[in-house]
């Protein structure tokens, strides 16, 4: 991975002693969320709409399995099989990579342009109709978030600053104290 802002994080945060996939549901946004649903979920963690838009920029890295966005390609609505907010060429590329009934282990990059670089191209992709998830593309199509997406698309410094602020705020959510959790010697394993 290359790029991205550098910033100090607080040390000494306690990690939980339980890690189960079943605890994730309801705590991370679904790829089908609209702006109101995104704002509601992030607000539960004292994060603003600006924080939500900035943190969504992390989708400049990583991949997704096809089933997380296939509805945008094959069954979007009764009036349009393909999500009309998708760039038509990008939709065709996605269909080629993720045909109907594709194997569940097939995945594609969330950022079709600079998948290995943390940058603001994610927002440029949204402006171009190349947001992979509904919850990505809606950040550009919704009037309440569009100006921030345009700003981040054109000003990497604004995105990086907002991302740092949002990450620091996110690091303050659900802080454990006392004997709740532990400060790990190795972050990949319980002590």
Coordinates of C-alpha atoms in Angstrom, one line a residue:
X1 CA 0.0 0.0 0.0
X2 CA 1.2 3.5 -0.8
X3 CA 0.0 7.0 0.2
X4 CA -2.3 8.2 2.9
X5 CA -1.9 10.7 5.7
X6 CA 0.5 10.1 8.5
X7 CA -0.8 10.9 12.0
X8 CA -0.2 9.9 15.6
X9 CA -2.7 7.6 17.3
X10 CA -3.3 7.4 21.1
X11 CA -1.5 4.5 22.6
X12 CA -2.6 2.2 25.5
X13 CA -6.1 1.5 24.3
X14 CA -7.6 -1.7 25.7
X15 CA -8.7 -4.4 23.3
X16 CA -11.7 -6.6 24.0
X17 CA -11.3 -10.3 25.0
X18 CA -14.1 -11.5 22.7
X19 CA -13.8 -11.4 18.9
X20 CA -16.8 -12.9 17.0
X21 CA -18.1 -12.3 13.5
X22 CA -21.6 -12.4 14.9
X23 CA -21.0 -9.2 16.8
X24 CA -20.2 -7.2 13.7
X25 CA -23.7 -7.1 12.2
X26 CA -25.4 -3.8 13.1
X27 CA -22.1 -2.2 13.8
X28 CA -20.8 -1.7 10.3
X29 CA -22.8 -0.2 7.4
X30 CA -24.3 -2.4 4.8
X31 CA -23.4 -1.8 1.1
X32 CA -27.0 -1.0 0.4
X33 CA -27.3 1.8 2.9
X34 CA -28.6 5.2 1.9
X35 CA -27.2 8.5 3.4
X36 CA -29.8 8.6 6.2
X37 CA -28.9 5.1 7.3
X38 CA -25.2 5.9 7.1
X39 CA -25.6 9.0 9.2
X40 CA -27.7 7.2 11.8
X41 CA -25.2 4.4 12.2
X42 CA -22.2 6.8 12.4
X43 CA -24.1 9.2 14.8
X44 CA -24.4 6.3 17.2
X45 CA -20.7 6.5 17.6
X46 CA -20.7 10.3 17.9
X47 CA -19.5 10.7 14.3
X48 CA -20.8 13.4 12.0
X49 CA -21.8 13.3 8.3
X50 CA -18.4 14.8 7.4
X51 CA -16.7 12.0 9.5
X52 CA -18.8 9.4 7.7
X53 CA -17.9 10.7 4.2
X54 CA -14.2 10.9 5.2
X55 CA -14.1 7.4 6.7
X56 CA -15.9 6.0 3.6
X57 CA -12.7 7.1 1.7
X58 CA -11.0 4.0 3.2
X59 CA -12.8 2.2 0.3
X60 CA -9.9 3.4 -1.8
X61 CA -8.3 0.2 -0.6
X62 CA -9.5 -3.4 -0.3
X63 CA -11.8 -5.6 -2.2
X64 CA -15.4 -6.9 -2.1
X65 CA -17.0 -10.2 -3.0
X66 CA -19.4 -9.9 -5.9
X67 CA -22.5 -10.8 -3.9
X68 CA -22.2 -7.5 -1.9
X69 CA -23.0 -5.4 -5.0
X70 CA -24.6 -7.8 -7.5
X71 CA -28.0 -6.3 -7.0
X72 CA -26.7 -3.1 -8.6
X73 CA -25.9 -5.1 -11.8
X74 CA -28.7 -7.6 -12.1
X75 CA -31.8 -6.7 -10.0
X76 CA -31.7 -3.0 -9.0
X77 CA -35.3 -2.2 -9.5
X78 CA -38.5 -3.1 -11.4
X79 CA -37.8 -0.2 -13.9
X80 CA -34.0 -0.7 -14.2
X81 CA -32.1 -4.0 -13.9
X82 CA -28.8 -2.0 -13.6
X83 CA -28.4 0.8 -11.1
X84 CA -28.7 4.0 -13.4
X85 CA -26.2 5.8 -11.2
X86 CA -23.5 3.4 -12.3
X87 CA -21.3 4.5 -15.2
X88 CA -22.4 2.1 -18.1
X89 CA -18.8 1.1 -19.0
X90 CA -18.0 0.4 -15.3
X91 CA -21.2 -1.6 -15.0
X92 CA -20.1 -3.7 -18.0
X93 CA -16.7 -4.3 -16.4
X94 CA -18.3 -5.4 -13.2
X95 CA -20.6 -7.8 -15.0
X96 CA -17.6 -9.3 -16.8
X97 CA -15.8 -9.8 -13.5
X98 CA -18.8 -10.8 -11.6
X99 CA -21.3 -12.7 -13.9
X100 CA -24.5 -13.9 -12.4
X101 CA -24.1 -16.9 -10.1
X102 CA -20.3 -16.4 -9.9
X103 CA -18.4 -18.4 -7.3
X104 CA -18.7 -16.8 -3.9
X105 CA -14.9 -16.5 -3.4
X106 CA -14.5 -14.1 -6.4
X107 CA -13.7 -10.6 -5.4
X108 CA -12.8 -7.3 -7.1
X109 CA -11.1 -4.1 -6.0
X110 CA -13.3 -1.5 -4.5
X111 CA -11.3 1.3 -6.2
X112 CA -11.1 0.4 -9.9
X113 CA -8.4 3.0 -10.6
X114 CA -5.8 3.1 -7.8
X115 CA -6.6 0.0 -5.7
X116 CA -3.2 -0.2 -4.1
X117 CA -2.9 3.5 -3.1
X118 CA -4.6 5.4 -0.3
X119 CA -5.7 8.5 -2.0
X120 CA -8.7 10.7 -2.9
X121 CA -9.4 8.9 -6.2
X122 CA -12.2 7.1 -4.5
X123 CA -14.1 10.4 -4.5
X124 CA -13.2 11.0 -8.2
X125 CA -14.6 7.6 -8.9
X126 CA -17.9 8.6 -7.2
X127 CA -18.2 11.7 -9.3
X128 CA -17.6 9.4 -12.4
X129 CA -20.3 6.9 -11.4
X130 CA -17.8 4.3 -10.3
X131 CA -18.8 3.7 -6.7
X132 CA -18.9 0.0 -6.1
X133 CA -21.5 -0.1 -3.4
X134 CA -24.8 1.8 -3.2
X135 CA -23.6 3.2 0.1
X136 CA -20.6 4.6 -1.8
X137 CA -22.4 6.1 -4.9
X138 CA -25.1 7.6 -2.8
X139 CA -22.5 9.9 -1.3
X140 CA -22.3 11.7 -4.7
X141 CA -26.0 11.3 -5.8
X142 CA -27.4 12.7 -2.5
X143 CA -27.5 16.5 -2.5
X144 CA -26.6 16.7 1.2
X145 CA -23.3 15.0 0.7
X146 CA -22.4 15.8 -2.9
X147 CA -20.5 19.0 -2.2
X148 CA -18.2 17.3 0.3
X149 CA -17.5 14.5 -2.2
X150 CA -16.7 17.1 -4.8
X151 CA -14.4 18.9 -2.4
X152 CA -12.5 15.6 -1.4
X153 CA -12.3 14.6 -5.1
X154 CA -10.6 17.9 -6.0
X155 CA -8.6 18.6 -2.8
X156 CA -6.6 15.6 -1.3
X157 CA -5.5 17.8 1.6
X158 CA -9.1 18.4 2.7
X159 CA -9.8 14.6 2.5
X160 CA -6.6 13.7 4.4
X161 CA -7.4 16.3 7.1
X162 CA -11.0 15.1 7.5
X163 CA -9.9 11.5 7.5
X164 CA -7.3 12.0 10.3
X165 CA -9.9 13.9 12.4
X166 CA -12.5 11.1 11.8
X167 CA -10.0 8.3 12.6
X168 CA -9.1 10.0 15.9
X169 CA -12.7 10.4 16.8
X170 CA -13.4 6.7 15.8
X171 CA -10.5 5.7 18.1
X172 CA -12.4 7.2 21.0
X173 CA -15.6 5.1 20.6
X174 CA -16.2 2.2 22.8
X175 CA -13.2 2.8 25.0
X176 CA -12.7 0.1 27.6
X177 CA -11.5 1.0 31.1
X178 CA -10.5 -0.8 34.3
X179 CA -10.4 -4.6 33.8
X180 CA -12.4 -4.5 30.6
X181 CA -10.1 -6.0 27.9
X182 CA -6.4 -5.7 27.9
X183 CA -3.5 -3.7 26.4
X184 CA -2.0 -6.3 24.0
X185 CA 1.7 -6.9 23.7
X186 CA 1.0 -8.3 20.2
X187 CA -2.1 -6.8 18.5
X188 CA -2.7 -10.0 16.6
X189 CA -3.3 -12.2 19.7
X190 CA -4.7 -12.1 23.2
X191 CA -2.0 -11.8 25.9

